[in-house]
Amino acid sequence: AELRGALFASGARLALAPQAAACRDACRAAARVAPGWSGCPGQEEHPIQSGFYANLREELPAPSSGAVGGRPDRVFGPNVWPPGAAGASLREAVCAAGRAMWNAGLAALTLAEEVAEVEALERGAPLGSGALRLRQLVEEAFFQPTRLVYYDAACAREDSLLGGLHHLPWHVDFNAVTVLCPAVWLPEDSLLAGEANLEDVLDGSESAAAERGGGLLLRNALGNVTPAALPEDCVLVQLGAFTQIASGGLLRAGPHAVGPRGADSFSGALGRMSFGLFCYVPWETAMQPPVGHPGTEEDVLSDDFGGLMRKAYTGEAVLAGFQRFAGFMNSL
């Protein structure tokens, strides 16, 4: 909870404080999916809204295991932080929260490998020791982006799968695993106008309990949709499309959306700030099941909600899929 508080204090100040305009300009990203800040809170119309991207792996020293780290990714480029004390504070907060979330993601992948091995045995098609290497692949990758994102209070997009207005419609993350911390809801107009005290806002009940009244929605294999409703001191770890494909369908990606807060969700009252770590595998890794996988395409794509997994099941390298996503978002 302490790491989360420091993170959102720095993030909300960068995104919404009138006096932070120069900081936002100084760390302006070259594109929407690129290091640094992009967007214009309060009047943003881009699908991924306003946000700040940073590659956590660049900030982490190489671990004793010999895995890579501590240098920019060749595709994403070097991180771009705001200048001065504000930038130092944001960098410290992102790295502290990111490191804790990174450890949670790696632990989840270790558990996921064990679950997949048990499931394979029960199906009579054992994987063999170390067949998946999910955690190892993530540890070997240079690209582990974090994104601090701000959804405008009036941001409303029609969902094509289940219908209704959402801040972010239903989707499956492309990467191996995503780690999310509980979001906060912020009084947009008063903060943009400099009329509200940010510390008081973050201490208030509206922010602390906001995700229990709306926000991150999850869908399970039975088709049930439920709010994540994360406590302040927890993170959510969910598997992405790569992991489902790489496991031959033994593991399942988690469809999710950011839903309406309630009847007043899009009235312009409250914006939503969240923070996620998106763990990738090396760029050259192919989006395909392990060699010798005995299952069919339907086994890999089981319960393909809205065809989301089929879009990711290309057999191409991870880099090609990322470049297609970034190219599309950067063209809007």
mmCIF file of C-alpha atoms in Angstrom:
data_model
loop_
_atom_site.group_PDB
_atom_site.id
_atom_site.type_symbol
_atom_site.label_atom_id
_atom_site.label_comp_id
_atom_site.label_asym_id
_atom_site.label_seq_id
_atom_site.Cartn_x
_atom_site.Cartn_y
_atom_site.Cartn_z
ATOM 1 C CA ALA A 1 0.000 0.000 0.000
ATOM 2 C CA GLU A 2 2.887 2.366 0.742
ATOM 3 C CA LEU A 3 4.511 1.742 -2.640
ATOM 4 C CA ARG A 4 1.157 2.220 -4.337
ATOM 5 C CA GLY A 5 0.558 5.502 -2.524
ATOM 6 C CA ALA A 6 3.924 6.938 -3.543
ATOM 7 C CA LEU A 7 3.431 5.768 -7.121
ATOM 8 C CA PHE A 8 0.019 7.348 -7.599
ATOM 9 C CA ALA A 9 1.006 10.547 -5.808
ATOM 10 C CA SER A 10 3.854 11.059 -8.290
ATOM 11 C CA GLY A 11 1.793 9.836 -11.230
ATOM 12 C CA ALA A 12 -1.260 11.954 -10.523
ATOM 13 C CA ARG A 13 0.929 15.010 -10.028
ATOM 14 C CA LEU A 14 2.547 14.479 -13.427
ATOM 15 C CA ALA A 15 -0.771 13.795 -15.182
ATOM 16 C CA LEU A 16 -3.105 16.343 -13.603
ATOM 17 C CA ALA A 17 -1.263 19.120 -11.768
ATOM 18 C CA PRO A 18 -1.346 22.431 -13.712
ATOM 19 C CA GLN A 19 2.194 23.241 -12.601
ATOM 20 C CA ALA A 20 3.474 19.943 -14.090
ATOM 21 C CA ALA A 21 2.880 21.030 -17.701
ATOM 22 C CA ALA A 22 6.588 21.737 -18.257
ATOM 23 C CA CYS A 23 7.503 18.304 -16.835
ATOM 24 C CA ARG A 24 5.079 16.600 -19.194
ATOM 25 C CA ASP A 25 6.544 18.464 -22.149
ATOM 26 C CA ALA A 26 10.102 17.640 -21.091
ATOM 27 C CA CYS A 27 9.430 13.881 -21.077
ATOM 28 C CA ARG A 28 7.053 13.828 -24.038
ATOM 29 C CA ALA A 29 7.181 10.465 -25.855
ATOM 30 C CA ALA A 30 8.005 10.292 -29.552
ATOM 31 C CA ALA A 31 4.834 8.234 -30.087
ATOM 32 C CA ARG A 32 1.927 6.744 -28.128
ATOM 33 C CA VAL A 33 3.720 3.451 -27.558
ATOM 34 C CA ALA A 34 7.175 4.769 -26.680
ATOM 35 C CA PRO A 35 9.156 5.780 -23.580
ATOM 36 C CA GLY A 36 7.863 8.847 -21.761
ATOM 37 C CA TRP A 37 4.604 10.758 -21.434
ATOM 38 C CA SER A 38 1.802 11.037 -23.994
ATOM 39 C CA GLY A 39 -1.727 12.386 -23.898
ATOM 40 C CA CYS A 40 -3.760 15.331 -22.655
ATOM 41 C CA PRO A 41 -5.847 14.511 -19.560
ATOM 42 C CA GLY A 42 -9.300 16.017 -19.560
ATOM 43 C CA GLN A 43 -9.595 16.094 -23.352
ATOM 44 C CA GLU A 44 -7.954 12.871 -24.512
ATOM 45 C CA GLU A 45 -9.597 10.878 -27.331
ATOM 46 C CA HIS A 46 -6.946 8.256 -28.124
ATOM 47 C CA PRO A 47 -7.980 4.623 -27.389
ATOM 48 C CA ILE A 48 -5.154 4.033 -24.906
ATOM 49 C CA GLN A 49 -5.698 7.452 -23.281
ATOM 50 C CA SER A 50 -2.910 9.351 -21.485
ATOM 51 C CA GLY A 51 0.018 7.585 -19.903
ATOM 52 C CA PHE A 52 3.678 7.228 -19.055
ATOM 53 C CA TYR A 53 5.708 4.300 -20.431
ATOM 54 C CA ALA A 54 9.000 3.124 -18.935
ATOM 55 C CA ASN A 55 10.924 -0.102 -19.467
ATOM 56 C CA LEU A 56 11.494 -1.525 -15.981
ATOM 57 C CA ARG A 57 14.244 -3.815 -17.219
ATOM 58 C CA GLU A 58 16.418 -0.852 -18.123
ATOM 59 C CA GLU A 59 16.253 0.300 -14.502
ATOM 60 C CA LEU A 60 17.083 -3.063 -12.901
ATOM 61 C CA PRO A 61 20.711 -4.195 -12.560
ATOM 62 C CA ALA A 62 21.575 -7.559 -14.046
ATOM 63 C CA PRO A 63 20.742 -10.212 -11.420
ATOM 64 C CA SER A 64 23.376 -12.603 -10.116
ATOM 65 C CA SER A 65 21.925 -15.350 -12.307
ATOM 66 C CA GLY A 66 23.476 -13.640 -15.304
ATOM 67 C CA ALA A 67 20.152 -12.588 -16.856
ATOM 68 C CA VAL A 68 20.171 -9.387 -18.857
ATOM 69 C CA GLY A 69 19.252 -5.963 -17.520
ATOM 70 C CA GLY A 70 20.426 -2.437 -16.908
ATOM 71 C CA ARG A 71 20.364 -1.224 -20.510
ATOM 72 C CA PRO A 72 17.764 0.080 -22.992
ATOM 73 C CA ASP A 73 15.858 -2.328 -25.187
ATOM 74 C CA ARG A 74 16.987 -2.144 -28.827
ATOM 75 C CA VAL A 75 13.408 -1.838 -30.111
ATOM 76 C CA PHE A 76 11.734 0.305 -27.456
ATOM 77 C CA GLY A 77 14.649 2.680 -26.871
ATOM 78 C CA PRO A 78 15.893 4.399 -23.685
ATOM 79 C CA ASN A 79 13.568 5.577 -20.919
ATOM 80 C CA VAL A 80 12.647 9.259 -20.810
ATOM 81 C CA TRP A 81 12.003 10.629 -17.308
ATOM 82 C CA PRO A 82 10.766 14.063 -16.230
ATOM 83 C CA PRO A 83 13.537 16.422 -15.084
ATOM 84 C CA GLY A 84 14.363 17.510 -11.564
ATOM 85 C CA ALA A 85 12.947 16.374 -8.239
ATOM 86 C CA ALA A 86 9.586 15.453 -9.735
ATOM 87 C CA GLY A 87 11.256 13.125 -12.207
ATOM 88 C CA ALA A 88 13.440 11.562 -9.535
ATOM 89 C CA SER A 89 10.392 10.950 -7.356
ATOM 90 C CA LEU A 90 8.449 9.343 -10.198
ATOM 91 C CA ARG A 91 11.406 7.195 -11.204
ATOM 92 C CA GLU A 92 11.927 5.969 -7.648
ATOM 93 C CA ALA A 93 8.221 5.180 -7.246
ATOM 94 C CA VAL A 94 7.918 3.362 -10.584
ATOM 95 C CA CYS A 95 11.034 1.293 -9.909
ATOM 96 C CA ALA A 96 10.025 0.381 -6.349
ATOM 97 C CA ALA A 97 6.498 -0.660 -7.296
ATOM 98 C CA GLY A 98 7.721 -2.249 -10.519
ATOM 99 C CA ARG A 99 10.310 -4.373 -8.760
ATOM 100 C CA ALA A 100 7.712 -5.749 -6.318
ATOM 101 C CA MET A 101 5.343 -6.480 -9.211
ATOM 102 C CA TRP A 102 8.159 -8.074 -11.232
ATOM 103 C CA ASN A 103 8.850 -10.486 -8.379
ATOM 104 C CA ALA A 104 5.137 -11.321 -8.153
ATOM 105 C CA GLY A 105 4.986 -11.966 -11.884
ATOM 106 C CA LEU A 106 7.999 -14.281 -11.833
ATOM 107 C CA ALA A 107 6.594 -16.221 -8.873
ATOM 108 C CA ALA A 108 3.283 -16.609 -10.726
ATOM 109 C CA LEU A 109 5.069 -17.971 -13.796
ATOM 110 C CA THR A 110 6.876 -20.557 -11.668
ATOM 111 C CA LEU A 111 3.530 -21.660 -10.268
ATOM 112 C CA ALA A 112 1.981 -21.627 -13.761
ATOM 113 C CA GLU A 113 4.672 -24.005 -15.040
ATOM 114 C CA GLU A 114 3.900 -26.423 -12.197
ATOM 115 C CA VAL A 115 0.179 -26.243 -12.911
ATOM 116 C CA ALA A 116 0.768 -26.905 -16.608
ATOM 117 C CA GLU A 117 2.917 -29.957 -15.855
ATOM 118 C CA VAL A 118 0.197 -31.428 -13.623
ATOM 119 C CA GLU A 119 -2.492 -30.700 -16.198
ATOM 120 C CA ALA A 120 -0.411 -32.338 -18.943
ATOM 121 C CA LEU A 121 0.093 -35.457 -16.826
ATOM 122 C CA GLU A 122 -3.636 -35.708 -16.198
ATOM 123 C CA ARG A 123 -4.224 -35.545 -19.956
ATOM 124 C CA GLY A 124 -1.688 -38.296 -20.548
ATOM 125 C CA ALA A 125 0.740 -36.091 -22.455
ATOM 126 C CA PRO A 126 3.532 -35.061 -20.027
ATOM 127 C CA LEU A 127 5.530 -32.011 -21.014
ATOM 128 C CA GLY A 128 8.875 -33.100 -19.652
ATOM 129 C CA SER A 129 10.945 -31.184 -17.140
ATOM 130 C CA GLY A 130 11.566 -27.558 -18.097
ATOM 131 C CA ALA A 131 9.558 -27.778 -21.297
ATOM 132 C CA LEU A 132 7.790 -24.432 -20.884
ATOM 133 C CA ARG A 133 10.594 -22.210 -19.510
ATOM 134 C CA LEU A 134 8.094 -19.354 -19.054
ATOM 135 C CA ARG A 135 9.927 -17.703 -16.187
ATOM 136 C CA GLN A 136 13.307 -18.148 -17.845
ATOM 137 C CA LEU A 137 12.081 -16.568 -21.059
ATOM 138 C CA VAL A 138 10.748 -13.520 -19.225
ATOM 139 C CA GLU A 139 13.987 -13.164 -17.266
ATOM 140 C CA GLU A 140 15.949 -13.216 -20.521
ATOM 141 C CA ALA A 141 13.990 -10.408 -22.199
ATOM 142 C CA PHE A 142 15.189 -6.791 -22.323
ATOM 143 C CA PHE A 143 11.633 -5.428 -22.649
ATOM 144 C CA GLN A 144 9.455 -5.319 -19.510
ATOM 145 C CA PRO A 145 7.371 -2.151 -19.915
ATOM 146 C CA THR A 146 5.426 -0.433 -17.182
ATOM 147 C CA ARG A 147 2.616 1.966 -17.977
ATOM 148 C CA LEU A 148 1.037 4.518 -15.687
ATOM 149 C CA VAL A 149 -2.258 5.261 -17.447
ATOM 150 C CA TYR A 150 -4.909 7.885 -16.856
ATOM 151 C CA TYR A 151 -8.426 7.353 -18.232
ATOM 152 C CA ASP A 152 -10.373 10.583 -18.611
ATOM 153 C CA ALA A 153 -13.548 10.796 -16.555
ATOM 154 C CA ALA A 154 -15.596 11.085 -19.756
ATOM 155 C CA CYS A 155 -13.684 8.342 -21.621
ATOM 156 C CA ALA A 156 -16.331 5.951 -22.964
ATOM 157 C CA ARG A 157 -15.895 3.287 -25.652
ATOM 158 C CA GLU A 158 -18.473 0.828 -26.931
ATOM 159 C CA ASP A 159 -17.554 -2.803 -26.243
ATOM 160 C CA SER A 160 -18.114 -5.074 -29.256
ATOM 161 C CA LEU A 161 -18.212 -8.342 -27.276
ATOM 162 C CA LEU A 162 -20.579 -7.879 -24.340
ATOM 163 C CA GLY A 163 -21.889 -4.427 -25.209
ATOM 164 C CA GLY A 164 -22.131 -1.289 -23.128
ATOM 165 C CA LEU A 165 -19.736 1.570 -22.532
ATOM 166 C CA HIS A 166 -16.327 0.864 -21.016
ATOM 167 C CA HIS A 167 -13.187 2.841 -20.287
ATOM 168 C CA LEU A 168 -11.318 -0.069 -21.911
ATOM 169 C CA PRO A 169 -13.264 -2.789 -23.799
ATOM 170 C CA TRP A 170 -12.698 -6.534 -23.405
ATOM 171 C CA HIS A 171 -9.309 -7.803 -24.551
ATOM 172 C CA VAL A 172 -6.481 -10.248 -23.822
ATOM 173 C CA ASP A 173 -2.938 -8.973 -23.285
ATOM 174 C CA PHE A 174 -0.470 -10.101 -25.943
ATOM 175 C CA ASN A 175 2.491 -10.629 -23.590
ATOM 176 C CA ALA A 176 3.387 -13.488 -21.201
ATOM 177 C CA VAL A 177 2.027 -12.136 -17.926
ATOM 178 C CA THR A 178 0.614 -8.828 -16.698
ATOM 179 C CA VAL A 179 0.769 -7.525 -13.124
ATOM 180 C CA LEU A 180 -1.668 -4.784 -12.069
ATOM 181 C CA CYS A 181 -1.919 -2.847 -8.833
ATOM 182 C CA PRO A 182 -5.247 -1.458 -7.545
ATOM 183 C CA ALA A 183 -6.267 1.701 -9.379
ATOM 184 C CA VAL A 184 -7.435 5.025 -7.949
ATOM 185 C CA TRP A 185 -10.256 7.301 -9.093
ATOM 186 C CA LEU A 186 -9.537 11.013 -9.097
ATOM 187 C CA PRO A 187 -11.696 14.175 -9.265
ATOM 188 C CA GLU A 188 -10.519 15.286 -12.666
ATOM 189 C CA ASP A 189 -11.895 18.814 -12.997
ATOM 190 C CA SER A 190 -10.797 20.036 -9.574
ATOM 191 C CA LEU A 191 -7.283 18.598 -9.925
ATOM 192 C CA LEU A 192 -6.785 19.990 -13.434
ATOM 193 C CA ALA A 193 -7.959 23.375 -12.189
ATOM 194 C CA GLY A 194 -5.619 23.225 -9.178
ATOM 195 C CA GLU A 195 -8.577 23.470 -6.806
ATOM 196 C CA ALA A 196 -8.088 20.141 -4.978
ATOM 197 C CA ASN A 197 -5.242 19.000 -2.760
ATOM 198 C CA LEU A 198 -3.818 15.790 -4.211
ATOM 199 C CA GLU A 199 -2.757 14.335 -0.861
ATOM 200 C CA ASP A 200 -6.260 14.821 0.546
ATOM 201 C CA VAL A 201 -7.767 13.219 -2.554
ATOM 202 C CA LEU A 202 -5.552 10.132 -2.341
ATOM 203 C CA ASP A 203 -6.355 9.736 1.356
ATOM 204 C CA GLY A 204 -10.095 9.937 0.728
ATOM 205 C CA SER A 205 -12.560 7.066 0.593
ATOM 206 C CA GLU A 206 -13.503 7.804 -3.028
ATOM 207 C CA SER A 207 -10.037 6.823 -4.174
ATOM 208 C CA ALA A 208 -9.351 4.050 -1.697
ATOM 209 C CA ALA A 209 -12.488 1.997 -2.345
ATOM 210 C CA ALA A 210 -13.150 2.950 -5.943
ATOM 211 C CA GLU A 211 -12.466 -0.435 -7.551
ATOM 212 C CA ARG A 212 -15.221 -2.012 -5.482
ATOM 213 C CA GLY A 213 -17.765 0.093 -7.321
ATOM 214 C CA GLY A 214 -16.414 -0.446 -10.819
ATOM 215 C CA GLY A 215 -13.182 -0.678 -12.720
ATOM 216 C CA LEU A 216 -11.221 -3.795 -13.630
ATOM 217 C CA LEU A 217 -13.479 -6.677 -14.729
ATOM 218 C CA LEU A 218 -12.372 -10.284 -15.152
ATOM 219 C CA ARG A 219 -13.898 -13.185 -17.104
ATOM 220 C CA ASN A 220 -13.303 -16.825 -16.121
ATOM 221 C CA ALA A 221 -13.468 -19.998 -18.211
ATOM 222 C CA LEU A 222 -17.141 -20.467 -17.312
ATOM 223 C CA GLY A 223 -17.969 -17.099 -18.835
ATOM 224 C CA ASN A 224 -18.632 -15.402 -15.514
ATOM 225 C CA VAL A 225 -17.692 -11.723 -15.223
ATOM 226 C CA THR A 226 -16.699 -10.307 -11.863
ATOM 227 C CA PRO A 227 -15.034 -7.096 -10.602
ATOM 228 C CA ALA A 228 -11.437 -7.608 -9.498
ATOM 229 C CA ALA A 229 -12.103 -5.494 -6.371
ATOM 230 C CA LEU A 230 -8.451 -5.547 -5.333
ATOM 231 C CA PRO A 231 -7.495 -4.558 -1.772
ATOM 232 C CA GLU A 232 -4.908 -1.794 -1.561
ATOM 233 C CA ASP A 233 -2.099 -4.136 -0.531
ATOM 234 C CA CYS A 234 -2.553 -6.721 -3.306
ATOM 235 C CA VAL A 235 -1.639 -7.032 -6.965
ATOM 236 C CA LEU A 236 -3.411 -8.956 -9.699
ATOM 237 C CA VAL A 237 -1.360 -11.320 -11.854
ATOM 238 C CA GLN A 238 -2.951 -12.570 -15.063
ATOM 239 C CA LEU A 239 -1.556 -14.646 -17.886
ATOM 240 C CA GLY A 240 -1.380 -13.313 -21.428
ATOM 241 C CA ALA A 241 -1.842 -14.728 -24.911
ATOM 242 C CA PHE A 242 1.780 -15.822 -25.240
ATOM 243 C CA THR A 243 1.521 -18.067 -22.186
ATOM 244 C CA GLN A 244 -1.675 -19.737 -23.368
ATOM 245 C CA ILE A 245 -0.154 -20.437 -26.777
ATOM 246 C CA ALA A 246 3.262 -21.488 -25.431
ATOM 247 C CA SER A 247 1.579 -23.982 -23.082
ATOM 248 C CA GLY A 248 -0.536 -25.449 -25.863
ATOM 249 C CA GLY A 249 -3.693 -24.308 -24.098
ATOM 250 C CA LEU A 250 -2.826 -25.904 -20.738
ATOM 251 C CA LEU A 251 -2.750 -22.409 -19.237
ATOM 252 C CA ARG A 252 -5.339 -19.745 -19.969
ATOM 253 C CA ALA A 253 -4.994 -16.064 -20.739
ATOM 254 C CA GLY A 254 -7.250 -13.762 -18.758
ATOM 255 C CA PRO A 255 -9.803 -11.663 -20.692
ATOM 256 C CA HIS A 256 -10.392 -8.371 -18.889
ATOM 257 C CA ALA A 257 -11.893 -4.907 -19.317
ATOM 258 C CA VAL A 258 -12.175 -1.623 -17.437
ATOM 259 C CA GLY A 259 -15.857 -1.218 -16.819
ATOM 260 C CA PRO A 260 -18.129 1.600 -15.693
ATOM 261 C CA ARG A 261 -18.005 2.744 -12.113
ATOM 262 C CA GLY A 262 -21.754 3.190 -11.873
ATOM 263 C CA ALA A 263 -24.538 5.379 -13.126
ATOM 264 C CA ASP A 264 -22.300 8.465 -13.013
ATOM 265 C CA SER A 265 -19.228 6.792 -14.564
ATOM 266 C CA PHE A 266 -18.997 8.938 -17.675
ATOM 267 C CA SER A 267 -20.442 12.135 -16.240
ATOM 268 C CA GLY A 268 -17.043 13.805 -16.070
ATOM 269 C CA ALA A 269 -16.679 13.389 -12.311
ATOM 270 C CA LEU A 270 -13.917 10.849 -11.747
ATOM 271 C CA GLY A 271 -10.964 9.769 -13.868
ATOM 272 C CA ARG A 272 -9.097 6.505 -13.285
ATOM 273 C CA MET A 273 -5.357 6.026 -12.829
ATOM 274 C CA SER A 274 -3.803 2.576 -12.963
ATOM 275 C CA PHE A 275 -0.343 1.025 -13.189
ATOM 276 C CA GLY A 276 0.666 -2.193 -14.886
ATOM 277 C CA LEU A 277 3.776 -4.215 -15.639
ATOM 278 C CA PHE A 278 3.631 -6.120 -18.931
ATOM 279 C CA CYS A 279 6.165 -8.959 -18.950
ATOM 280 C CA TYR A 280 7.448 -9.986 -22.375
ATOM 281 C CA VAL A 281 9.662 -12.803 -23.646
ATOM 282 C CA PRO A 282 12.565 -12.229 -26.058
ATOM 283 C CA TRP A 283 11.573 -10.627 -29.350
ATOM 284 C CA GLU A 284 12.587 -13.600 -31.487
ATOM 285 C CA THR A 285 10.363 -16.093 -29.593
ATOM 286 C CA ALA A 286 7.561 -17.472 -31.769
ATOM 287 C CA MET A 287 3.878 -17.279 -30.867
ATOM 288 C CA GLN A 288 3.324 -21.028 -31.195
ATOM 289 C CA PRO A 289 2.961 -24.160 -29.016
ATOM 290 C CA PRO A 290 6.044 -26.143 -27.957
ATOM 291 C CA VAL A 291 7.597 -28.503 -30.509
ATOM 292 C CA GLY A 292 5.830 -31.855 -30.472
ATOM 293 C CA HIS A 293 2.676 -30.494 -28.888
ATOM 294 C CA PRO A 294 0.033 -33.215 -29.437
ATOM 295 C CA GLY A 295 -3.046 -31.010 -29.283
ATOM 296 C CA THR A 296 -5.109 -29.388 -31.997
ATOM 297 C CA GLU A 297 -5.564 -25.721 -32.734
ATOM 298 C CA GLU A 298 -8.825 -25.850 -30.788
ATOM 299 C CA ASP A 299 -6.932 -27.164 -27.756
ATOM 300 C CA VAL A 300 -4.635 -24.153 -27.915
ATOM 301 C CA LEU A 301 -7.482 -21.680 -28.435
ATOM 302 C CA SER A 302 -9.940 -23.281 -25.988
ATOM 303 C CA ASP A 303 -12.804 -20.998 -24.956
ATOM 304 C CA ASP A 304 -11.665 -18.322 -27.396
ATOM 305 C CA PHE A 305 -13.781 -15.470 -26.053
ATOM 306 C CA GLY A 306 -14.637 -13.179 -28.941
ATOM 307 C CA GLY A 307 -11.824 -14.593 -31.084
ATOM 308 C CA LEU A 308 -9.276 -12.700 -28.985
ATOM 309 C CA MET A 309 -6.805 -15.598 -28.837
ATOM 310 C CA ARG A 310 -7.046 -16.406 -32.545
ATOM 311 C CA LYS A 311 -5.764 -12.928 -33.317
ATOM 312 C CA ALA A 312 -2.607 -13.687 -31.319
ATOM 313 C CA TYR A 313 -2.078 -17.259 -32.590
ATOM 314 C CA THR A 314 0.033 -16.279 -35.582
ATOM 315 C CA GLY A 315 3.177 -18.368 -35.287
ATOM 316 C CA GLU A 316 5.192 -15.222 -35.918
ATOM 317 C CA ALA A 317 7.839 -13.770 -33.624
ATOM 318 C CA VAL A 318 6.775 -11.703 -30.618
ATOM 319 C CA LEU A 319 8.486 -8.674 -32.160
ATOM 320 C CA ALA A 320 6.205 -8.754 -35.210
ATOM 321 C CA GLY A 321 3.091 -8.777 -33.040
ATOM 322 C CA PHE A 322 4.338 -5.925 -30.870
ATOM 323 C CA GLN A 323 5.310 -3.836 -33.870
ATOM 324 C CA ARG A 324 1.868 -4.339 -35.370
ATOM 325 C CA PHE A 325 0.201 -3.207 -32.120
ATOM 326 C CA ALA A 326 2.522 -0.225 -31.671
ATOM 327 C CA GLY A 327 2.248 0.748 -35.322
ATOM 328 C CA PHE A 328 -1.533 0.760 -35.183
ATOM 329 C CA MET A 329 -1.736 2.742 -31.940
ATOM 330 C CA ASN A 330 0.909 5.206 -33.117
ATOM 331 C CA SER A 331 -1.002 5.799 -36.353
ATOM 332 C CA LEU A 332 -4.196 6.980 -34.634
#
